[in-house]
């Protein structure tokens, strides 16, 4: 008979099951279901008994609250992603693939916040203190006011933090931390949840900012996954393509600032270096105008970013020709191909299609639709677009172009980087002041005719 309070969790996705099974119905993982004993509870971690509580203290919505003082690291790309600096007492999760540079970023951040007077403590559960020291030496941070510890026991970590009260604690990584109050293996969902909860509560109670590193699994989720994302105030992802030196820090949730903000870094032999002008970097590898290459004027968070979209279209002998996308949504590509076929009579059947966002950036904005369509047609017809032209606009299923946000900022950025022409949806009013000549287009068919001439 199952013990009272026994529960079964999938250690891959966190789904709760009433009984054990070989395969998790929620995510399909095999052998991932583990028994979690202990009280089934709310986030407080304590079973609700009969005892009456003390009641809550209620306050008015209008009670004055002083603005949160922020600590700035001086690493602008990081401060902006945090929403203007580090909020005291905030809990932050930094997720990313193993080896992408999380430890490097956080050691540099700790050093910078140390110089700002936060007296940070860096707890490594993955590397020995000597290894972290070696990395610090390599990064030229030997003298930085950061104290180190190699520890995985949550009890030891919390006791030390209680005593020391630093302004910032970095826990690298949350997956290595284990609580002895929880009867399950380190790395399991229960352990992860307990550790993240304790650390988050500590952060709030003591006003100590806690940054936790979380490794992302193959499936692209922070292992032990979403279960801790809701607990923390801010979730940042550190992304990048292997083989590319660009790294992007992206906020996917932020209680203290805008989400979807990005910070761009370059990984060098001496650590991560800020990239103040990402557009110049993303366009740096572009040489002479080539067919299939289009510059998209995008917005990432609050900042305009120009990127090159590359397409290659080649005849295929396969019954189902290949469609390969890097840095964009495959479903969205299928939609653009269908719209081109149905509304502009430009078929791609029998052709392989490859789409790539240069520089390893991942774009989620629908405003990239028109630039993708332009790259596809340009590749298919082997006609290069003018080198001084940027493109943006969302394409609807009818083939009509829809307006996009912040057109002015996009055009200003394009002008700054020496572009002189733009193709944009007809609703775009702004632009005159940027000095860019704008071709306003109402639908995709009009765009094809205007830019590429007629098809046969
Ligand atoms: P790391 O921060 O250990 O990644 P994570 O904590 O996300 O697993 O960084 C790993 C990679 O970064 C490693 O392959 C080496 C590279 N690297 C540099 O290129 N330059 C540097 O200065 C450092 C410290 C690391
Ligand atoms: Mg690491």
Short mmCIF file of C-alpha atoms and ligand atoms in Angstrom, two decimals, residues 97-104 135 138-139 215 267-271, ligand 1:
data_model
loop_
_atom_site.label_atom_id
_atom_site.label_comp_id
_atom_site.label_asym_id
_atom_site.label_seq_id
_atom_site.Cartn_x
_atom_site.Cartn_y
_atom_site.Cartn_z
CA UNK A 97 23.12 24.73 -21.98
CA UNK A 98 26.12 23.20 -20.25
CA UNK A 99 29.29 24.87 -21.46
CA UNK A 100 27.61 27.99 -22.81
CA UNK A 101 29.37 30.26 -20.30
CA UNK A 102 27.05 30.61 -17.29
CA UNK A 103 29.81 30.17 -14.71
CA UNK A 104 32.00 32.62 -16.59
CA UNK A 135 39.11 30.78 -13.93
CA UNK A 138 42.24 33.73 -16.41
CA UNK A 139 39.56 36.43 -16.41
CA UNK A 215 21.28 23.66 -16.53
CA UNK A 267 33.05 34.95 -25.60
CA UNK A 268 36.75 35.64 -25.87
CA UNK A 269 39.88 34.04 -24.44
CA UNK A 270 39.64 36.53 -21.59
CA UNK A 271 35.99 35.90 -20.77
P1 LIG B 1 31.49 27.91 -18.50
O1 LIG B 1 31.30 29.25 -17.90
O2 LIG B 1 32.20 26.89 -17.67
O3 LIG B 1 30.08 27.29 -18.95
P2 LIG B 1 28.84 26.76 -18.09
O4 LIG B 1 29.02 27.21 -16.69
O5 LIG B 1 27.62 27.35 -18.76
O6 LIG B 1 28.81 25.28 -18.20
O7 LIG B 1 32.23 28.16 -19.87
C1 LIG B 1 32.53 27.14 -20.69
C2 LIG B 1 33.25 27.49 -21.95
O8 LIG B 1 33.67 28.81 -22.09
C3 LIG B 1 34.46 26.64 -22.01
O9 LIG B 1 34.27 25.75 -23.09
C4 LIG B 1 35.60 27.54 -22.26
C5 LIG B 1 34.96 28.85 -22.62
N1 LIG B 1 35.71 29.98 -22.07
C6 LIG B 1 36.29 30.89 -22.92
O10 LIG B 1 36.22 30.78 -24.14
N2 LIG B 1 36.95 31.98 -22.40
C7 LIG B 1 37.07 32.16 -21.06
O11 LIG B 1 37.68 33.16 -20.62
C8 LIG B 1 36.49 31.19 -20.18
C9 LIG B 1 36.58 31.34 -18.70
C10 LIG B 1 35.80 30.14 -20.73
#
